[in-house]
XYZ file of C-alpha atoms in Angstrom:
636
model
C 27.994 -67.836 11.444
C 30.154 -71.074 11.934
C 33.869 -71.365 12.559
C 34.787 -71.884 9.081
C 33.244 -68.612 8.048
C 35.125 -66.468 10.502
C 38.386 -68.085 9.455
C 37.596 -67.135 5.874
C 36.780 -63.535 6.439
C 40.008 -63.229 8.710
C 42.273 -64.550 5.770
C 40.748 -62.212 3.373
C 41.337 -59.108 5.689
C 44.803 -60.347 6.135
C 45.576 -60.759 2.502
C 44.151 -57.267 1.719
C 46.110 -55.520 4.506
C 49.215 -57.353 3.206
C 48.820 -56.511 -0.238
C 48.130 -52.661 0.668
C 51.343 -52.645 2.826
C 53.350 -54.364 0.233
C 52.334 -51.800 -2.587
C 52.587 -48.534 -0.660
C 54.893 -46.248 -2.175
C 58.363 -45.379 -0.472
C 59.348 -41.963 0.953
C 61.429 -41.097 -2.129
C 58.189 -42.105 -4.361
C 56.101 -39.910 -2.244
C 58.322 -37.033 -2.264
C 58.463 -37.270 -6.124
C 54.772 -37.559 -6.341
C 54.545 -34.464 -4.202
C 56.845 -32.557 -6.464
C 55.056 -33.577 -9.401
C 51.894 -32.427 -7.875
C 53.100 -29.172 -7.220
C 54.328 -28.669 -10.598
C 50.934 -29.775 -12.050
C 49.356 -27.147 -9.771
C 51.814 -24.328 -10.786
C 51.385 -25.115 -14.528
C 47.598 -25.099 -14.077
C 47.540 -21.684 -12.378
C 50.083 -20.409 -15.135
C 47.870 -21.564 -17.888
C 44.821 -19.963 -16.131
C 46.473 -16.671 -15.767
C 47.648 -16.717 -19.356
C 44.085 -17.349 -20.638
C 42.844 -14.633 -18.144
C 45.653 -12.089 -19.555
C 44.857 -13.114 -23.190
C 40.937 -12.537 -22.445
C 41.703 -9.054 -21.043
C 44.026 -8.418 -23.965
C 41.410 -9.597 -26.300
C 38.737 -7.364 -24.645
C 41.122 -4.474 -24.746
C 41.965 -4.906 -28.307
C 38.118 -5.108 -29.104
C 37.410 -2.080 -27.285
C 40.306 -0.044 -28.680
C 39.204 -1.238 -32.307
C 35.576 -0.282 -31.419
C 36.771 3.042 -30.216
C 38.762 3.492 -33.350
C 35.754 2.748 -35.412
C 33.152 4.692 -33.585
C 35.074 7.862 -33.242
C 37.523 7.626 -35.903
C 36.728 11.177 -36.852
C 37.407 12.285 -33.077
C 40.592 10.044 -32.616
C 42.529 13.290 -31.635
C 39.832 14.468 -29.287
C 40.231 11.117 -27.193
C 43.741 11.891 -26.468
C 45.107 13.849 -23.646
C 44.141 14.207 -19.982
C 41.027 16.168 -18.519
C 41.551 19.803 -17.264
C 39.286 21.775 -15.075
C 37.675 25.303 -15.989
C 35.860 27.335 -13.379
C 33.144 29.885 -13.734
C 31.821 31.790 -10.696
C 29.686 34.641 -9.363
C 28.666 35.711 -5.950
C 26.156 32.856 -5.693
C 27.797 29.930 -7.316
C 31.189 28.325 -8.176
C 31.110 25.884 -11.122
C 33.747 23.428 -12.142
C 33.828 22.266 -15.864
C 35.848 19.177 -17.070
C 37.274 19.166 -20.585
C 36.441 15.489 -20.548
C 32.788 15.794 -21.798
C 32.673 19.372 -21.428
C 30.149 19.407 -18.683
C 29.791 20.600 -15.099
C 31.426 18.054 -12.723
C 30.994 20.401 -9.488
C 28.732 22.610 -8.254
C 29.316 24.899 -5.024
C 26.469 26.842 -3.634
C 27.897 30.049 -1.690
C 26.818 31.293 1.535
C 24.755 28.123 2.596
C 26.492 26.110 5.436
C 26.578 22.246 4.753
C 26.235 19.564 7.454
C 29.662 19.399 8.091
C 30.198 23.196 9.095
C 31.511 24.327 5.636
C 30.422 27.738 4.658
C 29.318 26.633 1.303
C 27.308 23.631 0.110
C 28.715 21.300 -2.396
C 25.799 20.212 -4.374
C 27.554 17.689 -6.327
C 31.102 16.731 -7.580
C 32.689 14.392 -10.308
C 32.360 11.340 -7.917
C 28.646 11.748 -7.428
C 27.290 13.031 -10.877
C 27.537 12.264 -14.574
C 26.222 13.851 -17.716
C 26.677 12.872 -21.142
C 24.975 13.781 -24.622
C 24.920 11.078 -27.228
C 24.580 11.739 -30.963
C 23.348 8.794 -33.233
C 25.576 8.880 -36.403
C 25.228 6.627 -39.482
C 28.020 4.363 -38.476
C 28.053 4.613 -34.763
C 27.155 6.744 -31.565
C 29.147 9.684 -30.763
C 29.215 10.432 -26.883
C 30.467 13.533 -25.509
C 31.627 11.514 -22.475
C 34.422 10.079 -24.521
C 35.647 13.298 -26.010
C 38.207 15.553 -24.470
C 37.104 19.208 -25.390
C 39.287 22.105 -25.814
C 38.423 25.445 -24.249
C 38.664 27.839 -27.243
C 36.981 30.670 -25.725
C 36.649 32.068 -22.071
C 35.597 35.072 -20.372
C 34.527 35.883 -16.684
C 31.075 34.375 -17.008
C 31.149 32.235 -20.115
C 33.289 29.364 -21.701
C 33.113 27.660 -25.097
C 34.415 24.025 -25.738
C 35.107 22.341 -28.838
C 35.869 18.780 -29.828
C 37.648 18.654 -33.269
C 37.071 15.662 -35.607
C 38.693 16.952 -38.765
C 39.285 20.037 -40.543
C 36.028 21.979 -40.423
C 34.349 19.077 -38.465
C 33.762 19.857 -34.726
C 30.992 19.787 -31.795
C 30.788 22.842 -29.886
C 29.435 23.191 -26.162
C 28.949 26.802 -24.601
C 28.175 28.061 -21.333
C 27.344 31.484 -19.871
C 26.778 31.716 -16.273
C 23.988 34.429 -15.100
C 24.034 36.728 -12.381
C 22.891 34.088 -9.744
C 22.014 30.491 -10.004
C 21.255 30.146 -13.899
C 23.447 28.446 -16.399
C 22.623 28.849 -20.273
C 24.132 26.009 -22.557
C 23.966 25.414 -26.210
C 25.088 22.355 -28.179
C 25.826 22.485 -31.754
C 27.558 20.527 -34.773
C 29.565 22.199 -37.414
C 30.322 20.537 -40.772
C 29.018 17.248 -39.648
C 25.652 16.921 -41.565
C 26.820 14.069 -43.601
C 27.601 11.871 -40.530
C 24.101 11.456 -39.506
C 20.978 10.060 -41.093
C 18.641 12.594 -42.884
C 15.938 11.997 -40.254
C 18.089 12.511 -37.032
C 16.597 15.183 -35.073
C 17.236 14.190 -31.518
C 20.006 13.898 -29.058
C 20.191 11.395 -26.106
C 21.050 12.888 -22.607
C 21.843 10.439 -19.892
C 22.077 12.432 -16.320
C 22.836 10.557 -13.051
C 23.542 12.116 -9.568
C 23.821 10.357 -6.171
C 22.038 13.092 -4.040
C 24.057 14.134 -1.039
C 22.742 14.315 2.387
C 23.147 18.010 3.405
C 20.990 18.180 6.573
C 21.444 16.580 9.966
C 18.178 14.528 9.915
C 18.448 11.922 7.343
C 14.926 10.500 7.304
C 13.341 13.958 7.329
C 15.536 15.146 4.411
C 14.969 12.021 2.661
C 11.272 12.309 2.814
C 11.351 15.818 1.065
C 13.996 14.732 -1.559
C 12.247 13.707 -4.923
C 12.909 13.501 -8.620
C 10.683 15.992 -9.863
C 9.653 16.932 -13.521
C 7.430 19.685 -15.261
C 4.823 18.880 -17.776
C 5.123 21.209 -20.936
C 1.507 22.070 -20.589
C 1.758 23.011 -16.867
C 2.060 21.415 -13.613
C 4.730 19.167 -11.976
C 4.852 15.522 -10.757
C 7.599 13.672 -8.877
C 8.819 10.067 -8.236
C 7.742 8.375 -4.960
C 10.033 9.495 -2.029
C 9.367 6.436 -0.008
C 9.416 3.391 -2.324
C 12.419 1.331 -2.193
C 13.156 1.919 -6.032
C 11.123 3.846 -8.486
C 11.600 3.302 -12.197
C 9.000 5.210 -14.383
C 8.499 6.177 -17.971
C 6.861 9.512 -18.522
C 4.562 9.451 -21.723
C 3.862 13.272 -21.725
C 5.868 16.147 -22.838
C 8.074 17.592 -20.309
C 10.587 20.567 -20.368
C 12.623 20.140 -17.245
C 13.694 17.437 -14.660
C 14.921 18.361 -11.142
C 17.312 16.415 -8.954
C 16.019 17.691 -5.780
C 16.683 17.385 -2.100
C 15.146 19.155 0.717
C 16.495 22.608 0.296
C 18.503 22.552 -3.184
C 17.971 21.305 -6.503
C 19.782 20.623 -9.862
C 17.530 21.384 -12.770
C 17.989 20.977 -16.428
C 15.670 22.591 -18.717
C 15.369 21.975 -22.419
C 14.088 24.914 -24.889
C 12.476 22.301 -27.061
C 11.397 20.008 -24.191
C 12.253 16.565 -23.950
C 9.241 14.811 -25.654
C 7.985 11.686 -24.525
C 9.241 8.387 -23.577
C 11.443 9.996 -20.732
C 12.929 7.278 -18.346
C 13.324 8.291 -14.733
C 14.861 6.414 -11.988
C 14.982 7.072 -8.093
C 16.599 4.467 -5.642
C 16.774 5.497 -1.917
C 20.178 5.227 -0.289
C 21.149 3.673 3.147
C 21.209 5.899 6.162
C 24.756 6.636 7.307
C 26.020 6.638 3.607
C 25.864 10.232 3.406
C 23.381 10.340 0.426
C 19.916 10.244 0.072
C 18.995 8.787 -3.428
C 20.351 7.793 -6.703
C 18.678 9.758 -9.476
C 18.768 8.932 -13.401
C 16.999 10.468 -16.038
C 17.257 9.308 -19.758
C 16.082 12.005 -22.162
C 15.920 13.195 -25.718
C 15.704 16.618 -26.907
C 16.077 18.586 -30.074
C 19.329 18.269 -32.215
C 19.873 19.722 -35.644
C 23.027 17.903 -37.337
C 23.214 20.797 -39.876
C 24.296 23.090 -36.950
C 21.760 25.771 -38.392
C 19.974 25.726 -34.848
C 21.717 24.873 -31.716
C 20.238 22.769 -28.927
C 19.685 24.941 -26.111
C 19.505 24.015 -22.635
C 19.331 25.873 -19.128
C 20.660 24.690 -15.593
C 19.605 25.809 -12.256
C 21.829 24.961 -9.421
C 20.779 26.572 -6.270
C 18.330 26.649 -3.171
C 14.576 25.686 -3.331
C 13.282 29.353 -2.233
C 9.850 30.312 -3.603
C 10.556 34.013 -4.273
C 14.087 33.319 -5.655
C 12.862 30.591 -7.835
C 10.086 33.036 -9.372
C 12.602 35.755 -9.830
C 15.283 33.334 -11.410
C 12.703 32.172 -13.967
C 12.409 35.505 -15.351
C 16.067 35.321 -16.564
C 15.194 32.296 -18.733
C 15.551 33.103 -22.304
C 12.941 30.311 -23.449
C 9.959 32.244 -22.794
C 8.127 29.427 -21.017
C 6.023 29.276 -17.836
C 8.688 27.015 -16.087
C 6.908 27.131 -12.743
C 10.166 26.615 -10.924
C 8.727 27.735 -7.698
C 6.842 24.369 -7.685
C 10.139 22.643 -6.409
C 8.892 24.209 -3.079
C 6.145 21.968 -2.263
C 3.181 23.878 -0.554
C 0.745 20.922 -0.514
C -2.441 19.706 -2.177
C -4.382 22.291 -4.159
C -6.470 23.691 -1.051
C -3.342 23.877 0.986
C -1.121 25.251 -1.539
C -3.723 27.901 -2.119
C -3.454 28.783 1.547
C 0.254 28.771 1.528
C 0.723 30.528 -1.675
C -1.802 33.574 -1.131
C -1.522 33.889 2.767
C 1.219 32.136 4.609
C 4.040 33.295 2.111
C 2.918 37.003 2.118
C 2.697 37.007 5.960
C 6.100 35.095 6.372
C 7.753 37.696 3.755
C 6.276 40.706 5.422
C 7.691 39.565 8.951
C 10.824 38.460 7.437
C 11.214 42.126 6.017
C 11.331 43.349 9.630
C 14.647 41.128 10.499
C 12.415 39.370 13.122
C 14.024 36.012 14.434
C 12.322 33.072 12.930
C 11.103 31.510 16.196
C 9.262 34.958 16.808
C 7.966 34.749 13.039
C 6.390 31.242 13.829
C 5.036 32.694 17.176
C 3.427 35.672 15.396
C 2.039 33.704 12.542
C 0.394 31.305 15.172
C -1.135 34.450 16.893
C -2.480 35.687 13.840
C -3.873 32.694 12.817
C -5.576 32.162 16.310
C -7.032 35.779 15.852
C -8.597 34.975 12.339
C -10.142 31.679 13.563
C -11.027 33.030 17.172
C -14.701 33.644 16.192
C -15.207 30.435 14.744
C -13.510 28.922 17.813
C -15.630 30.977 20.156
C -18.789 30.130 18.278
C -17.944 26.275 18.444
C -17.285 26.666 22.208
C -20.617 28.637 22.803
C -22.236 25.859 20.958
C -20.914 23.284 23.361
C -21.681 25.524 26.339
C -25.288 25.598 25.320
C -25.439 21.999 25.161
C -23.728 21.659 28.495
C -26.219 23.828 30.439
C -29.087 22.001 28.651
C -27.893 18.704 29.831
C -30.038 18.277 33.003
C -33.044 19.039 30.848
C -32.130 16.765 28.234
C -31.642 13.998 30.914
C -34.884 14.754 32.165
C -36.613 14.557 28.716
C -35.035 11.271 27.756
C -35.153 9.378 31.116
C -38.087 7.123 29.977
C -36.178 6.193 26.874
C -33.697 4.033 28.604
C -33.938 0.764 26.535
C -31.958 -0.038 23.239
C -35.183 -0.259 21.320
C -36.087 3.396 22.340
C -33.119 4.916 20.571
C -35.008 6.660 18.017
C -37.550 8.137 20.404
C -34.720 9.239 22.425
C -33.180 10.869 19.535
C -36.333 12.509 18.410
C -36.804 13.933 22.089
C -33.287 15.552 22.037
C -33.762 17.083 18.766
C -37.247 18.312 19.778
C -35.471 19.953 22.935
C -32.699 21.464 20.775
C -35.121 22.725 18.209
C -37.170 24.426 21.218
C -34.087 26.289 22.667
C -32.661 27.028 19.085
C -29.532 24.930 19.608
C -27.880 23.040 16.967
C -25.475 20.124 18.236
C -23.700 20.317 14.788
C -22.815 23.878 14.993
C -19.833 23.202 17.034
C -18.167 20.790 14.553
C -18.095 22.832 11.502
C -16.024 25.678 12.695
C -13.418 23.566 14.241
C -13.085 21.535 10.968
C -12.387 24.720 9.158
C -9.061 25.104 10.935
C -7.864 21.882 9.846
C -6.730 23.037 6.423
C -4.654 25.681 8.160
C -2.883 22.972 10.261
C -2.277 20.978 7.224
C -1.047 23.913 5.085
C 1.412 24.709 7.618
C 2.622 20.987 7.916
C 3.599 21.544 4.235
C 4.931 25.058 4.479
C 7.304 24.819 7.493
C 9.586 21.751 6.293
C 10.057 23.446 3.035
C 10.776 27.007 4.133
C 14.640 27.154 3.518
C 14.558 30.585 5.530
C 14.469 28.334 8.753
C 17.590 26.329 7.841
C 20.440 26.850 10.270
C 18.221 29.451 12.187
C 18.429 29.119 15.943
C 16.019 29.940 18.524
C 16.233 29.442 22.193
C 17.779 25.998 22.758
C 17.061 25.123 19.054
C 20.331 25.365 17.016
C 18.515 24.694 13.708
C 14.928 25.169 13.032
C 14.768 23.118 10.089
C 15.854 19.851 11.677
C 15.231 17.855 14.923
C 16.351 19.073 18.149
C 17.804 16.337 20.461
C 18.073 16.226 24.180
C 19.422 12.948 23.896
C 21.028 10.708 21.090
C 22.470 7.374 21.084
C 23.631 6.875 17.680
C 21.616 3.644 16.748
C 18.197 3.481 15.224
C 15.552 1.903 17.538
C 12.307 0.895 16.128
C 9.722 3.509 16.039
C 11.793 5.925 17.830
C 15.073 6.314 15.776
C 18.447 7.499 17.345
C 17.314 10.698 19.379
C 14.515 12.299 21.499
C 13.533 15.593 20.178
C 12.468 18.128 22.883
C 10.152 20.164 20.772
C 8.289 16.971 19.881
C 7.806 16.344 23.639
C 6.321 19.759 24.093
C 4.129 19.366 21.076
C 2.868 16.043 22.528
C 2.451 17.714 25.966
C 0.354 20.543 24.613
C -1.623 18.064 22.392
C -2.389 16.069 25.682
C -3.463 19.065 27.334
C -5.693 20.422 24.645
C -7.362 16.821 24.203
C -8.204 16.957 27.955
C -9.975 20.253 27.794
C -11.649 19.076 24.663
C -12.801 15.920 26.331
C -14.004 17.627 29.366
C -15.952 19.954 27.268
C -17.454 17.142 25.260
C -18.250 15.157 28.577
C -20.304 17.869 29.984
C -22.742 17.607 27.010
C -23.158 13.866 26.415
C -26.330 12.154 27.484
C -27.160 8.437 27.981
C -25.034 6.065 25.699
C -23.067 8.971 24.532
C -21.570 9.454 27.754
C -20.470 5.592 27.930
C -19.175 5.821 24.407
C -17.122 8.874 25.528
C -15.097 6.713 27.852
C -13.819 4.801 25.180
C -13.058 8.083 23.062
C -11.295 9.312 26.196
C -8.850 6.967 25.959
C -8.173 7.117 22.284
C -7.682 10.923 22.646
C -5.078 10.394 25.421
C -3.193 7.711 23.116
C -3.223 10.203 20.223
C -0.172 12.264 21.408
C 1.665 8.949 22.202
C 1.405 8.024 18.477
C 2.013 11.650 17.337
C 5.426 11.519 19.433
C 6.471 8.444 17.475
C 5.460 10.248 14.062
C 7.181 13.601 14.611
C 10.233 12.649 16.540
C 12.425 13.161 13.582
C 10.389 16.064 12.085
C 11.724 19.703 12.079
C 12.125 21.533 15.393
C 10.386 24.423 13.654
C 7.099 22.428 12.729
C 6.888 20.822 16.209
C 7.489 24.253 17.653
C 4.683 25.652 15.733
C 2.305 22.951 16.748
C 3.354 23.276 20.363
C 2.638 27.140 20.330
C -0.753 26.510 18.426
C -1.948 23.776 20.816
C -0.920 25.683 23.976
C -2.856 28.959 22.674
C -5.944 26.585 21.782
C -5.897 25.160 25.371
C -5.360 28.589 26.796
C -8.360 30.073 24.772
C -10.592 27.171 25.850
C -9.655 27.595 29.466
C -10.355 31.497 29.247
C -13.691 30.865 27.454
C -14.652 28.321 30.322
C -13.764 30.702 32.920
C -15.558 33.677 31.364
C -18.684 31.869 30.443
C -21.560 32.249 33.018
C -23.756 29.032 32.711
C -26.565 30.631 34.800
C -26.826 33.595 32.211
C -26.460 31.285 29.280
C -29.268 28.981 30.495
C -31.452 32.201 31.022
C -30.638 33.313 27.544
C -31.706 30.062 26.375
C -35.005 30.114 28.208
C -35.830 33.262 26.825
C -35.161 32.119 23.273
C -37.530 29.148 24.045
C -40.134 31.369 25.186
C -39.623 33.479 22.100
C -39.977 30.438 19.771
C -43.314 29.470 21.687
C -44.843 32.830 21.055
C -43.980 32.561 17.229
C -44.896 28.722 16.326
C -44.702 29.556 12.822
C -41.599 31.269 12.876
C -39.381 29.789 10.003
C -36.005 28.284 11.349
C -32.808 28.732 9.336
C -29.473 26.867 8.973
C -28.816 23.748 11.027
C -31.647 24.325 13.211
C -34.082 24.118 10.303
C -32.075 21.010 8.967
C -32.645 19.347 12.415
C -36.164 20.055 12.409
C -36.561 18.510 9.085
C -34.865 15.331 9.992
C -37.009 15.082 13.082
C -40.216 15.674 10.980
C -38.812 12.833 8.640
C -37.916 10.665 11.311
C -41.514 10.957 12.873
C -43.277 10.498 9.379
C -41.226 7.368 8.962
C -42.105 6.182 12.373
C -45.646 6.735 11.711
C -45.684 4.807 8.608
C -44.045 2.007 10.276
C -46.612 1.969 12.985
C -49.301 2.012 10.463
C -47.847 -0.880 8.503
C -47.391 -2.823 11.794
C -51.263 -2.305 12.527
C -52.285 -3.385 9.032
C -49.974 -6.519 9.606
C -51.517 -7.260 12.856
C -55.091 -7.026 11.260
C -54.083 -9.293 8.498
C -52.805 -11.825 10.771
C -56.096 -11.602 12.853
C -58.306 -12.254 9.847
């Protein structure tokens, strides 16, 4: 870059700077510009506010016009303010609102809530909505928009009416039973001409944000489900664990229940809800005070002529199996509602055990006014007594294999190579057959106990009788019993440590140790090596159970603790009272007897083992024969 170019750029910069300085506004001009900008900003804000007000007014006018058009006949019923009407008995207190003529609050008496109040509020007007919608010729009529008048009230009943015009009105009547059942009827009078000739249904929209009633949010949430009953029998429910469930039911149903662990609100239709039912369940966040948001969109029978009312019944109360059976008899619909299915007793096999055994034992012990913790211990002892013969048989089978282990080692010591595994197995089965011992007989009796464990897993968490029942250090058998809490969820463990869960896992560890000792004494060869890995797995299982059961109910953990403790004690006693020398002498005598009767037909597992051995020998013989033929062919 030469000197002339540099001078040229400098002159251009000077001219631009001078022009900018010369044309800059004065202080007065700057002040005037600022004022003008402020005015413009205020003007724009006012214009925006006016547009917003105009839009709101337009929407309000449109809404008012729509309301006047859609409820012209019920214009008077839309005026006034809502009032409350209360019906109650010894079990329930129901608050009705004239706005919509529905129950807006339910209090279940004599059941303490999570805050220590003596009664449980199932829902209130902030957490529950119910509306009936009638599809007229011109528009829809929603009872939620109408302010009903209580025209008749007694100690246990109330009748609401929404007047449209002279001789035209909607009537909703309620009658409260002696405990938890509420009867309802909906009818229209003088309004047949407002509806299409083929109108035969009424839409129902029911919503509830299910309140947390127990201390353990996660545990209660696990047993809170939107449940429904098929008209042809049987129940189903929406997933209790999915983030959100929206399901259409294509089969006829006759009731829907908004259920939490121990209480339910059930709506039953005399003529059912037909098909195309829309059900929704959305889990709520821990700490919100709520478990799930439920919604049911239903259709049921409606007669516009008023000749036949729409009849429904509501159940608001505890999930008590026997109570639900008795309450069902108060229904006027003559249906097998199976309301007791609200108490989940497990899959068919486990439900059968709970339905025809556990419940009867539980009811009998309760009738004797025994504390619930003692009842759990007595049920455990009864089950142990019933299963003791199977447990003893299983143990004695293992004991026989234990005392025969030296002979098994001697009979199979020549088969120490991997390729000799089949011969080794055959030799073991031959020895078992000679002594009349079945290695499988120790497994089946133990498996028979598993359904009982699973049945109790379903029974205890759903037994409302354990709710708020204390035992020893446990304040409430229906929820966890923390020895320490820290108020913040940690991964896997949650926000507490439950003492009964620790006891359960400790008893499980003790029982696993006894089991492994018993199995170790009867293992031969590679089985003994494989047992070392199994030993670690068995020891880790109680740790896994701790993370799984830490937020489960103290009653369930206590039952498992007692059950495993007695199982370990029974195994210890059997081990101490079994004389290995006498048992071996008995087996030797059995072997000699079998030798004297070589044609004696075996039965049971021993016969199957012998048949398996013969099949293996025949298979090996054919393999050897085939190998010899192949060798001859190759030689030729």
